[in-house]
PDB file of C-alpha atoms and ligand atoms in Angstrom:
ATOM      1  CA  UNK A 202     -26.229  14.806  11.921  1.00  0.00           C
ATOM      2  CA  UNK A 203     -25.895  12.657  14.997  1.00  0.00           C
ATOM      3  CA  UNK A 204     -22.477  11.887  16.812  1.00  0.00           C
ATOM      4  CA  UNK A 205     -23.386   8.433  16.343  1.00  0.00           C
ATOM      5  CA  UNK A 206     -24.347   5.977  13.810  1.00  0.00           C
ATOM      6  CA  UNK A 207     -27.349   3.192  14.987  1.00  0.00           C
ATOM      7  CA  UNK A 208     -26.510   0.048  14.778  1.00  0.00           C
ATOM      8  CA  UNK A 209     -28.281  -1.794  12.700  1.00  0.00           C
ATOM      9  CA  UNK A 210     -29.284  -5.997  12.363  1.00  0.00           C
ATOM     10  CA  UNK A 211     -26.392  -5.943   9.594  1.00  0.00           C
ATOM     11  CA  UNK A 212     -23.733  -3.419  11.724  1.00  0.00           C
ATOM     12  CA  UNK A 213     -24.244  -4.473  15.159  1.00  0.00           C
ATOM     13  CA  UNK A 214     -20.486  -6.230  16.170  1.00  0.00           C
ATOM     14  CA  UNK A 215     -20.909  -9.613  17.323  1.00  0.00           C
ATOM     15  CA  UNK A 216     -17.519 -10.989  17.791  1.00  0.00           C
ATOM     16  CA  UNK A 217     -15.532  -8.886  20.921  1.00  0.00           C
ATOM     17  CA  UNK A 218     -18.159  -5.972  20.346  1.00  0.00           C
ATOM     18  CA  UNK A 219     -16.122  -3.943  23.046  1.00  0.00           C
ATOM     19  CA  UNK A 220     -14.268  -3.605  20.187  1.00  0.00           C
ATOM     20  CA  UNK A 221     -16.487  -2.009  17.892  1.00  0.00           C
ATOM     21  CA  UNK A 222     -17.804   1.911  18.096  1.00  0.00           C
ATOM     22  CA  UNK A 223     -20.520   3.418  16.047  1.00  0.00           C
ATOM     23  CA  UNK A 224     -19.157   6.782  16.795  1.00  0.00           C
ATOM     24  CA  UNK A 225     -19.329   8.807  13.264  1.00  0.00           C
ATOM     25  CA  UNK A 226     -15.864  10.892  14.406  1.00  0.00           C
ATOM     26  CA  UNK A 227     -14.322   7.580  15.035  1.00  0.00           C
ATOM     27  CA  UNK A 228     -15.469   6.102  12.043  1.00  0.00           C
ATOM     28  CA  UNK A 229     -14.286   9.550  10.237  1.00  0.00           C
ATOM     29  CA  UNK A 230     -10.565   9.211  11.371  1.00  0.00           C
ATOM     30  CA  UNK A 231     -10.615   6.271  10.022  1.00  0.00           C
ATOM     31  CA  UNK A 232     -12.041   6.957   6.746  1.00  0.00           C
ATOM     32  CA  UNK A 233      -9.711  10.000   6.618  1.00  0.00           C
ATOM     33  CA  UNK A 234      -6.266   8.426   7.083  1.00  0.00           C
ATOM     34  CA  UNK A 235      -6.786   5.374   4.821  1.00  0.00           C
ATOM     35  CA  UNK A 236      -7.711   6.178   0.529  1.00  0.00           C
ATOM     36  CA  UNK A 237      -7.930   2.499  -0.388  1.00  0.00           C
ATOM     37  CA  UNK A 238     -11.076   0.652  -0.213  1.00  0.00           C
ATOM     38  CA  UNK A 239     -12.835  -2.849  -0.905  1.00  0.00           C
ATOM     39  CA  UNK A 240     -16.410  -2.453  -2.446  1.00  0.00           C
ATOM     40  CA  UNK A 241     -18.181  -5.272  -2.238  1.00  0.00           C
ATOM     41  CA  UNK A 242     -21.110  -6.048  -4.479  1.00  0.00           C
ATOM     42  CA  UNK A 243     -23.746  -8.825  -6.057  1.00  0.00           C
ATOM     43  CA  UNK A 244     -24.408  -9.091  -9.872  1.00  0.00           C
ATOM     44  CA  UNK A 245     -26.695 -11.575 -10.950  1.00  0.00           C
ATOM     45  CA  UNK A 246     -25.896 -13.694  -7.563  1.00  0.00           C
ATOM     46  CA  UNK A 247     -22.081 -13.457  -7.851  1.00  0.00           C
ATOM     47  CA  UNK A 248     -20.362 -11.514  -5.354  1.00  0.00           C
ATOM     48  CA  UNK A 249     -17.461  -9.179  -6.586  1.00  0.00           C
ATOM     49  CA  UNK A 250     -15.298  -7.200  -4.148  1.00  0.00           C
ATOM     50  CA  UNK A 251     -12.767  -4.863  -5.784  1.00  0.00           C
ATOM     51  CA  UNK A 252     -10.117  -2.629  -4.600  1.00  0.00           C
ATOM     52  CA  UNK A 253     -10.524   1.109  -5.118  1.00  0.00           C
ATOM     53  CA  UNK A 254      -9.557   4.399  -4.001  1.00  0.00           C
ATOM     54  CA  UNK A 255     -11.866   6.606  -2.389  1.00  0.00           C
ATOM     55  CA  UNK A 256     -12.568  10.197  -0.498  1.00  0.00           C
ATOM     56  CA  UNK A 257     -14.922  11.131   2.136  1.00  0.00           C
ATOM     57  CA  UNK A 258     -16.601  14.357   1.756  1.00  0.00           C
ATOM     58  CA  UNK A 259     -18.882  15.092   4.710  1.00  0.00           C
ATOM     59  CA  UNK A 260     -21.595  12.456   4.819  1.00  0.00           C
ATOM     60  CA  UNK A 261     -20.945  10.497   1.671  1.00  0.00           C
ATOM     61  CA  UNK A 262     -17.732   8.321   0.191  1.00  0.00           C
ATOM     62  CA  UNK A 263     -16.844   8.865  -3.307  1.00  0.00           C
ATOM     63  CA  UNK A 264     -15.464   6.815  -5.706  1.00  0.00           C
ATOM     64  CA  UNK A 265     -14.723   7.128  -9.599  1.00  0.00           C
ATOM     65  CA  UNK A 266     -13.619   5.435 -12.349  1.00  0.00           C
ATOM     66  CA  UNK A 267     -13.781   4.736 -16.592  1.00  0.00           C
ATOM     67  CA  UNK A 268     -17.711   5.448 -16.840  1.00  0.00           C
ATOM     68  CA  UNK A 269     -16.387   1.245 -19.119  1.00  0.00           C
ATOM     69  CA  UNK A 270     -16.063  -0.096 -15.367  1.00  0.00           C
ATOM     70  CA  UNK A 271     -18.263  -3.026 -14.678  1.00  0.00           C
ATOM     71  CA  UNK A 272     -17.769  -2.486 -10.644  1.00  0.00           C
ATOM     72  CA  UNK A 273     -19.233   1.524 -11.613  1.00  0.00           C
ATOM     73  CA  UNK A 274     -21.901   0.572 -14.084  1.00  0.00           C
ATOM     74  CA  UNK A 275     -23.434  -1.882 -11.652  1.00  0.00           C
ATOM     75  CA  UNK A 276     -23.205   0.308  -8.648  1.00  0.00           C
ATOM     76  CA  UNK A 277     -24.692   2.795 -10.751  1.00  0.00           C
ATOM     77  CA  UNK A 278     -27.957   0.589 -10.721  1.00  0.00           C
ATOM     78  CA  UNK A 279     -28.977   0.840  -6.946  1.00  0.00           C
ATOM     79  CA  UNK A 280     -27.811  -2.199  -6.281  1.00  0.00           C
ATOM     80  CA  UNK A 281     -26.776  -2.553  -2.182  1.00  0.00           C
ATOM     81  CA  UNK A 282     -23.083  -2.033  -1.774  1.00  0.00           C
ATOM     82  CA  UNK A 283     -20.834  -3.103   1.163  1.00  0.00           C
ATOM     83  CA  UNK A 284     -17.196  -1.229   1.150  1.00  0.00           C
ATOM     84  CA  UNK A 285     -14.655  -1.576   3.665  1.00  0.00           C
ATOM     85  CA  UNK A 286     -11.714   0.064   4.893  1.00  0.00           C
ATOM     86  CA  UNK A 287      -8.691  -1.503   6.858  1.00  0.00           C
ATOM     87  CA  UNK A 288      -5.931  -0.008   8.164  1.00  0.00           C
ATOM     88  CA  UNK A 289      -2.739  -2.133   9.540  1.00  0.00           C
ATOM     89  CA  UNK A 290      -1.084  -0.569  13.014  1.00  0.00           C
ATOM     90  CA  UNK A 291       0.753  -3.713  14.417  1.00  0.00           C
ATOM     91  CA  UNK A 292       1.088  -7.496  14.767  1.00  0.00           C
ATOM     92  CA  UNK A 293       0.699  -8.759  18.389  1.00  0.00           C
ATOM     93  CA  UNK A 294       2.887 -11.831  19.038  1.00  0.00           C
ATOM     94  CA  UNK A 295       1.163 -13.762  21.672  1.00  0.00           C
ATOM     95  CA  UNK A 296       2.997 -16.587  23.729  1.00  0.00           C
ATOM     96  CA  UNK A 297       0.318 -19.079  22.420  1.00  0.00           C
ATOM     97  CA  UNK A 298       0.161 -19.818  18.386  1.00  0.00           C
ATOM     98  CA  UNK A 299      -3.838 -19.267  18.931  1.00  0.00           C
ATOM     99  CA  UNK A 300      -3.294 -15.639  20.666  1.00  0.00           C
ATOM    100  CA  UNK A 301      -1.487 -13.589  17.897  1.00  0.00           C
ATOM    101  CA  UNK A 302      -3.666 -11.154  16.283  1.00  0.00           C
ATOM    102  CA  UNK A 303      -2.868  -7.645  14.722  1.00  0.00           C
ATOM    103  CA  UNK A 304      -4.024  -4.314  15.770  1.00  0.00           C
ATOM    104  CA  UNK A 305      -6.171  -2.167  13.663  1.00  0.00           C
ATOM    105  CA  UNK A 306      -8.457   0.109  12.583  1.00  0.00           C
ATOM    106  CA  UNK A 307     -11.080  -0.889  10.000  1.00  0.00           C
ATOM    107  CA  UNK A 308     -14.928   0.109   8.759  1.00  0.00           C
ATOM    108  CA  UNK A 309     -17.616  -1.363   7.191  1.00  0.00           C
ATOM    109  CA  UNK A 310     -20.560   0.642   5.364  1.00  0.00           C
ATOM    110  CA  UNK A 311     -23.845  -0.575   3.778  1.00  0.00           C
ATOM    111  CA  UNK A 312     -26.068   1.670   1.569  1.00  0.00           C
ATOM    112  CA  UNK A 313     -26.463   2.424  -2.283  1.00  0.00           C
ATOM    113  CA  UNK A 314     -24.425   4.584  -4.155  1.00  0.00           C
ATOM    114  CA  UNK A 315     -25.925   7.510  -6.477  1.00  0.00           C
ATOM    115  CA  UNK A 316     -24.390   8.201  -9.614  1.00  0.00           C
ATOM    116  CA  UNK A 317     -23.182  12.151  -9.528  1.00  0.00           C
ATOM    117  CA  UNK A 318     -24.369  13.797 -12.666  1.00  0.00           C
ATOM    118  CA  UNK A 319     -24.142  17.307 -12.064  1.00  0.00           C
ATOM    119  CA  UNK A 320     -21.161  18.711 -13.820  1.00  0.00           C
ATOM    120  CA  UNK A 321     -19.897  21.135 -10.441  1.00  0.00           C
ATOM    121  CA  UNK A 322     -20.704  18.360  -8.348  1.00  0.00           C
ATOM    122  CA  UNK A 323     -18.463  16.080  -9.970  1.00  0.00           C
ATOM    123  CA  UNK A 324     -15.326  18.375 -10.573  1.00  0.00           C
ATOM    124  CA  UNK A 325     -16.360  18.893  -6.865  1.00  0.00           C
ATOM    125  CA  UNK A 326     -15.624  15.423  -6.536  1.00  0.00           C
ATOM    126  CA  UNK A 327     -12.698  14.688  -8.584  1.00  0.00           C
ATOM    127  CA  UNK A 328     -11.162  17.438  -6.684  1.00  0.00           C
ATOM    128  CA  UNK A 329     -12.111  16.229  -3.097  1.00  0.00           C
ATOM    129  CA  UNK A 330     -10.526  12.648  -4.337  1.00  0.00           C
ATOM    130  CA  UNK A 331      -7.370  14.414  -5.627  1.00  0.00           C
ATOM    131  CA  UNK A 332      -6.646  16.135  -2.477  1.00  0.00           C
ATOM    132  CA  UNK A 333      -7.355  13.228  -0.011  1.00  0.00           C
ATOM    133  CA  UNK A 334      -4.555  11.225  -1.511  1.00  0.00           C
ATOM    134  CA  UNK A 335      -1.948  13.923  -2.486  1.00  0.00           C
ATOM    135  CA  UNK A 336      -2.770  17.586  -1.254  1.00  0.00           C
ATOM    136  CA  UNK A 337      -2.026  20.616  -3.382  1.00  0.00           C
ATOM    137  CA  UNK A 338      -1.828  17.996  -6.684  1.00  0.00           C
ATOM    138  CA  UNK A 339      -4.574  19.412  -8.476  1.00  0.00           C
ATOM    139  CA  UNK A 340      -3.510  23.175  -8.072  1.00  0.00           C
ATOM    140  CA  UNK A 341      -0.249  21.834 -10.304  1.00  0.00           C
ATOM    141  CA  UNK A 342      -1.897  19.535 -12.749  1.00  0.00           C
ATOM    142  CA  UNK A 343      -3.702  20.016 -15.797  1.00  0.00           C
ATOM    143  CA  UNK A 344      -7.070  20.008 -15.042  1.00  0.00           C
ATOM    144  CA  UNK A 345      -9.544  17.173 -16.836  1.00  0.00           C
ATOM    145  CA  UNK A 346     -10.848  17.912 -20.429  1.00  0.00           C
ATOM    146  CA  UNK A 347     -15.053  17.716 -20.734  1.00  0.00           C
ATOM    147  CA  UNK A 348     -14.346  14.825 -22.620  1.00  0.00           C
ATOM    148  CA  UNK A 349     -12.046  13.010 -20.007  1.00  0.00           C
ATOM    149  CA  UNK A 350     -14.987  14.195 -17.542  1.00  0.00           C
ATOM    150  CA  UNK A 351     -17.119  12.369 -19.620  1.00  0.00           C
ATOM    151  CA  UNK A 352     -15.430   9.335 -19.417  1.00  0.00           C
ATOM    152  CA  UNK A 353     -15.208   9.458 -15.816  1.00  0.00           C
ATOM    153  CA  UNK A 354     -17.988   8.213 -13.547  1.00  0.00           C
ATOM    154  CA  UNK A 355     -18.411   9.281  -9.837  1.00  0.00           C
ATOM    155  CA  UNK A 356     -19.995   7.681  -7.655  1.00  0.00           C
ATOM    156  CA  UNK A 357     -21.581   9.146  -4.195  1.00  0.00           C
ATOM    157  CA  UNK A 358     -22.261   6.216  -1.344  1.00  0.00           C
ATOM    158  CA  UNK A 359     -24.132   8.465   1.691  1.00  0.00           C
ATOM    159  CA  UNK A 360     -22.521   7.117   5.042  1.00  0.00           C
ATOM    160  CA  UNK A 361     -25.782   6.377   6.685  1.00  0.00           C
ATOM    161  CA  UNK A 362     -25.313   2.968   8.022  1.00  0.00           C
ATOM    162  CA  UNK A 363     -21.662   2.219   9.432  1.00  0.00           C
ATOM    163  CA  UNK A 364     -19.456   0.823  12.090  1.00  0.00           C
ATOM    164  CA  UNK A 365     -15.712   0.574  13.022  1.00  0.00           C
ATOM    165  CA  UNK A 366     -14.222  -1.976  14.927  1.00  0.00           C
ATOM    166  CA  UNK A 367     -10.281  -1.489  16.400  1.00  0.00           C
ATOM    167  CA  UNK A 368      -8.167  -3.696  18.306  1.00  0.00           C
ATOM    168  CA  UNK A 369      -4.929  -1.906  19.844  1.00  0.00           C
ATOM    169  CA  UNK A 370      -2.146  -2.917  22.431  1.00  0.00           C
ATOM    170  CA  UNK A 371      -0.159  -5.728  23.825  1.00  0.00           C
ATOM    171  CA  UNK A 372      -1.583  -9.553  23.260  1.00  0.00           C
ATOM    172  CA  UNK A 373      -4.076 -11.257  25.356  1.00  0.00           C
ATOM    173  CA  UNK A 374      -2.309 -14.392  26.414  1.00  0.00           C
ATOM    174  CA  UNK A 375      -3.789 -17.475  28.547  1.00  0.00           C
ATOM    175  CA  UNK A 376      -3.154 -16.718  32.343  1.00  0.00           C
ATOM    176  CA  UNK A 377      -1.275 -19.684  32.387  1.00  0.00           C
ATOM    177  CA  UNK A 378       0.667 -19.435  29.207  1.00  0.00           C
ATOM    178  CA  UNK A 379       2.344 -15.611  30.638  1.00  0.00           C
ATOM    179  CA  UNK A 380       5.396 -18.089  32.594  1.00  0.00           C
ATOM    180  CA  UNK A 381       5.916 -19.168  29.389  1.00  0.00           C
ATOM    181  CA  UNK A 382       9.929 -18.494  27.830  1.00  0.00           C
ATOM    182  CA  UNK A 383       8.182 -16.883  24.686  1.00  0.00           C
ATOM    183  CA  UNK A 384       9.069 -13.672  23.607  1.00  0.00           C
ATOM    184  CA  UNK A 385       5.646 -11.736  22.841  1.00  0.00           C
ATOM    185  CA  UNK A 386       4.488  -7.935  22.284  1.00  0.00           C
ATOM    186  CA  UNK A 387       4.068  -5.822  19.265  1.00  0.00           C
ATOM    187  CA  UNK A 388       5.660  -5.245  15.935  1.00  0.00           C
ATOM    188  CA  UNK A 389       4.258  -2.064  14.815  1.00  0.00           C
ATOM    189  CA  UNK A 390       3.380  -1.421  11.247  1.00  0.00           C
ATOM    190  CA  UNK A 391       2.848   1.319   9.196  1.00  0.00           C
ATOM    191  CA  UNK A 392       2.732   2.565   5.166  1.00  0.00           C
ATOM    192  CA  UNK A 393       5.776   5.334   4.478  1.00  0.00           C
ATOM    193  CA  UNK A 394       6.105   7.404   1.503  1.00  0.00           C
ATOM    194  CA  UNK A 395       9.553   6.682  -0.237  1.00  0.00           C
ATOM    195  CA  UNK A 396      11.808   9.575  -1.983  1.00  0.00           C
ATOM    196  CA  UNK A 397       9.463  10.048  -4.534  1.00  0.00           C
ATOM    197  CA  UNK A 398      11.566   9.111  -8.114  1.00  0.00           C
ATOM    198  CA  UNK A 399      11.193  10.885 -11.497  1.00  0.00           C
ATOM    199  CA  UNK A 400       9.752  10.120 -14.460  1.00  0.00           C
ATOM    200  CA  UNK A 401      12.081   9.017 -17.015  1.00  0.00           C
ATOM    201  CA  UNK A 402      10.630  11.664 -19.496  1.00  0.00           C
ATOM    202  CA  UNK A 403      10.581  14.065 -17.279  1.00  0.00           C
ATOM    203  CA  UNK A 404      11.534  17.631 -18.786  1.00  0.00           C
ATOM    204  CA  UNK A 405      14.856  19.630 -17.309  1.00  0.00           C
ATOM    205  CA  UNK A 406      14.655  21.932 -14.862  1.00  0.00           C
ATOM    206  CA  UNK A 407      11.441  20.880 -13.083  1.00  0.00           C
ATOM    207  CA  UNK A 408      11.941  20.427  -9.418  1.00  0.00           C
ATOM    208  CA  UNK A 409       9.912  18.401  -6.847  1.00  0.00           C
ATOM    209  CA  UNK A 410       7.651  20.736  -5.424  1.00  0.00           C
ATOM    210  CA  UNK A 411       6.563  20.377  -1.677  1.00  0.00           C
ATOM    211  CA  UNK A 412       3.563  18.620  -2.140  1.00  0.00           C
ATOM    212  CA  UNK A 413       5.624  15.927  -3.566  1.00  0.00           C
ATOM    213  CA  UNK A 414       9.136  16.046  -1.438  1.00  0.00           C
ATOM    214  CA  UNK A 415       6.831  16.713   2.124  1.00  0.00           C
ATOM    215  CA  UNK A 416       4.733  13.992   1.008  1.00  0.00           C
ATOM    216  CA  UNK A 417       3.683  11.862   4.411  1.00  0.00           C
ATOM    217  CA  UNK A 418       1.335   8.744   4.374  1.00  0.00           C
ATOM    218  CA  UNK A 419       0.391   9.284   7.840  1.00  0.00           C
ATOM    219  CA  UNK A 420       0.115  13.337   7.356  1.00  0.00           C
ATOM    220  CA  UNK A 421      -2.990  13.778   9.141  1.00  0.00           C
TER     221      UNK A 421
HETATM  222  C1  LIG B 245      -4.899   0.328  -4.825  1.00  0.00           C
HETATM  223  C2  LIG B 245      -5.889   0.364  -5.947  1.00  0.00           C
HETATM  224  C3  LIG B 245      -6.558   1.543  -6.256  1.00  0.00           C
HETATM  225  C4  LIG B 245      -7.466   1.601  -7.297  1.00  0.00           C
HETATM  226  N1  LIG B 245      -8.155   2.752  -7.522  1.00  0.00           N
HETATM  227  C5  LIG B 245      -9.091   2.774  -8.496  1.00  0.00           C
HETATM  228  C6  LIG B 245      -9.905   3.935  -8.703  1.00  0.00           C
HETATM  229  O1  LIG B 245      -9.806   4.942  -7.989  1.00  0.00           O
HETATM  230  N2  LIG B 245     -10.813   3.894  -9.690  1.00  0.00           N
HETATM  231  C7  LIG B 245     -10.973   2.771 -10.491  1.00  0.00           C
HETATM  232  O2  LIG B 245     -11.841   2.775 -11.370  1.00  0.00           O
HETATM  233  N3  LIG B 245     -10.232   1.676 -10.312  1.00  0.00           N
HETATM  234  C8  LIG B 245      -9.308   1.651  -9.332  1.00  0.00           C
HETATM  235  N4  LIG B 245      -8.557   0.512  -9.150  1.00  0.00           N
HETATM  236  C9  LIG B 245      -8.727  -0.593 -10.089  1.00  0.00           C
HETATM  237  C10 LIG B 245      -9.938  -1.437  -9.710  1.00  0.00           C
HETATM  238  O3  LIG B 245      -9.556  -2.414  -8.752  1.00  0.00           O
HETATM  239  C11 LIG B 245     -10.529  -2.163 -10.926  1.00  0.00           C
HETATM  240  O4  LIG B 245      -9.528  -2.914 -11.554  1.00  0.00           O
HETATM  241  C12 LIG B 245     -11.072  -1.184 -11.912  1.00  0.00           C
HETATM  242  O5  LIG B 245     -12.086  -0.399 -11.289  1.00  0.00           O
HETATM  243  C13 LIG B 245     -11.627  -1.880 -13.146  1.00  0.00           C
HETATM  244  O6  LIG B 245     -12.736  -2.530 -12.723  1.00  0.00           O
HETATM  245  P1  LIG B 245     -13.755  -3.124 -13.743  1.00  0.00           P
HETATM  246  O7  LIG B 245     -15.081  -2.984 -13.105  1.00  0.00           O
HETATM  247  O8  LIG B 245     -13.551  -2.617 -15.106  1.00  0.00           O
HETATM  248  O9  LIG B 245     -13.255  -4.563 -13.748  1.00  0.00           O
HETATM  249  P2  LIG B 245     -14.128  -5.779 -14.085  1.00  0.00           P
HETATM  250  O10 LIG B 245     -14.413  -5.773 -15.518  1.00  0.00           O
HETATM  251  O11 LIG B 245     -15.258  -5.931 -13.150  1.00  0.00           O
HETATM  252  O12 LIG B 245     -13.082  -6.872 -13.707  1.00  0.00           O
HETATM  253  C14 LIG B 245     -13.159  -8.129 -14.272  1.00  0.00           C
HETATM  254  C15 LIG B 245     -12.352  -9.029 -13.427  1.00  0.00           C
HETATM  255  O13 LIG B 245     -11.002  -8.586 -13.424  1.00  0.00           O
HETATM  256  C16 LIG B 245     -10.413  -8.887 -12.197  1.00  0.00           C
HETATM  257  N5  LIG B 245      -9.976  -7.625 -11.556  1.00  0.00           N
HETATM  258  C17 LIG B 245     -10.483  -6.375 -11.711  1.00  0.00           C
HETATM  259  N6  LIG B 245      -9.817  -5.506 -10.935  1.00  0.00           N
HETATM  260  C18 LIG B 245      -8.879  -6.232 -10.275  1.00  0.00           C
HETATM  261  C19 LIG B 245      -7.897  -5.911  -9.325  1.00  0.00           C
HETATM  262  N7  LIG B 245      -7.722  -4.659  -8.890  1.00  0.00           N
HETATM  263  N8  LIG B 245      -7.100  -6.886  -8.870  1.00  0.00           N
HETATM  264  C20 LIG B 245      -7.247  -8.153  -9.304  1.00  0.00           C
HETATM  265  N9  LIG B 245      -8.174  -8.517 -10.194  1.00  0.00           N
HETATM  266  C21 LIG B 245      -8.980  -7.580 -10.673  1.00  0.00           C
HETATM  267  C22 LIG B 245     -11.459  -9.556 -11.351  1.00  0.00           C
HETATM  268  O14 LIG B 245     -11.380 -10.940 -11.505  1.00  0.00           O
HETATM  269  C23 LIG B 245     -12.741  -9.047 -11.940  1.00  0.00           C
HETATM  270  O15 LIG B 245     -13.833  -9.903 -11.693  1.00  0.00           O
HETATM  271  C24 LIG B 245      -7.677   0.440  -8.089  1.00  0.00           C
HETATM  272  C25 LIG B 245      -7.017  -0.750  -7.778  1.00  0.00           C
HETATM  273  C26 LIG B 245      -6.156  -0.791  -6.707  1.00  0.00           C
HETATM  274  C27 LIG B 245      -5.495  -2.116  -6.363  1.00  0.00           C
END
């Protein structure tokens, strides 16, 4: 594999392109820190984007779901996908109303998802997805029945055609507008895990284990 993704007519930044990078370890980090995703598709001329969870696993993103879901049945059907990742780092107060902006980290991908059918493959998968949100949950769980397998449909998009694009540090004011008596600079922003809370039926005598108490959002 190449360091870096081509850019493409469809990936190539336009707007502040300093700011974008086709650099796959970039593009990785990115991918690897956020689990949430926005996949973006067409049925019959009506565009759908829908909020998912996801895990990279070397070249491809996976995502699952009830084998019911309309957003996973028409993916199934090679249709062309666009999914997107965002991830939130600060909001840059400018001096100026028309300066503010927010600093992130985000990715767009284009391609066609395959449906994974082999059964190893797709506990493969399930796994993979499992331990990029909480590691060392699956070890602990009860593992998936063949017929809650069955129900389940996983979906492989390969990361072939990508870019990122990040904006970080202070705001970029008018020259003029830095005299100004206008407080500006960054509020940084971040998702933090919470002390995790019970379940109301959970059993006596079963304590939080690490994976759950050590639990960080931003672990990597
Ligand atoms: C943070 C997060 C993580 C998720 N992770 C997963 C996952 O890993 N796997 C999974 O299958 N699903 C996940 N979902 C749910 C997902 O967004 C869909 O609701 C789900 O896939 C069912 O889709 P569907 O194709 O059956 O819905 P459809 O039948 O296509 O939905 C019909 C209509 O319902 C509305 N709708 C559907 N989903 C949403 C939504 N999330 N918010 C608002 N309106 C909606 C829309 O108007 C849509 O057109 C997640 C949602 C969120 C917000």
């Amino acid at each position: 594999m190449t360091e870096n993704f081509t850019p493409t007519e469809k990936t190539k930044v336009r707007r502040l392109p300093k700011r974008g990078s086709f650099e796959r370890k970039t593009i990785y980090q990115i991918l690897d820190e956020a689990f949430i995703c926005h996949v973006g598709f067409a049925v019959d001329a009506q565009p759908f984007v829908i909020p998912t969870g996801y895990a990279r696993v070397g070249d491809n993103l996976l995502i699952h779901g009830s084998a019911a879901s309309r957003m996973l049945r028409a993916l199934a059907w090679d249709v062309n996908v666009c999914v997107t990742v965002t991830l939130i780092d600060g909001l840059v107060l400018a001096r100026s109303a028309f300066h503010h902006s927010m600093n992130y980290r985000s990715v767009v991908i284009f391609g066609k998802a395959k449906v994974i059918s082999d059964e190893r493959e797709k506990a493969d998968a399930l796994y993979a997805f499992s331990e990029h949100i909480i590691p060392n949950r699956w070890a602990e769980v009860r593992p998936p029945t063949e017929k809650e397998l069955k129900a389940t449909l996983v979906l492989s998009l390969p990361i072939t055609e990508a870019s990122a694009k990040i904006r970080t540090g202070n705001p970029v004011d008018d020259e003029e507008d830095y005299v100004l008596d206008v407080w500006a600079g960054v509020i940084p922003v971040c998702m933090t895990a919470g002390e995790p809370v019970a379940d109301d039926r959970l059993e006596d005598g079963i304590p939080i284990p690490p994976h759950v108490s050590n639990y960080k959002y931003y672990r990597r």
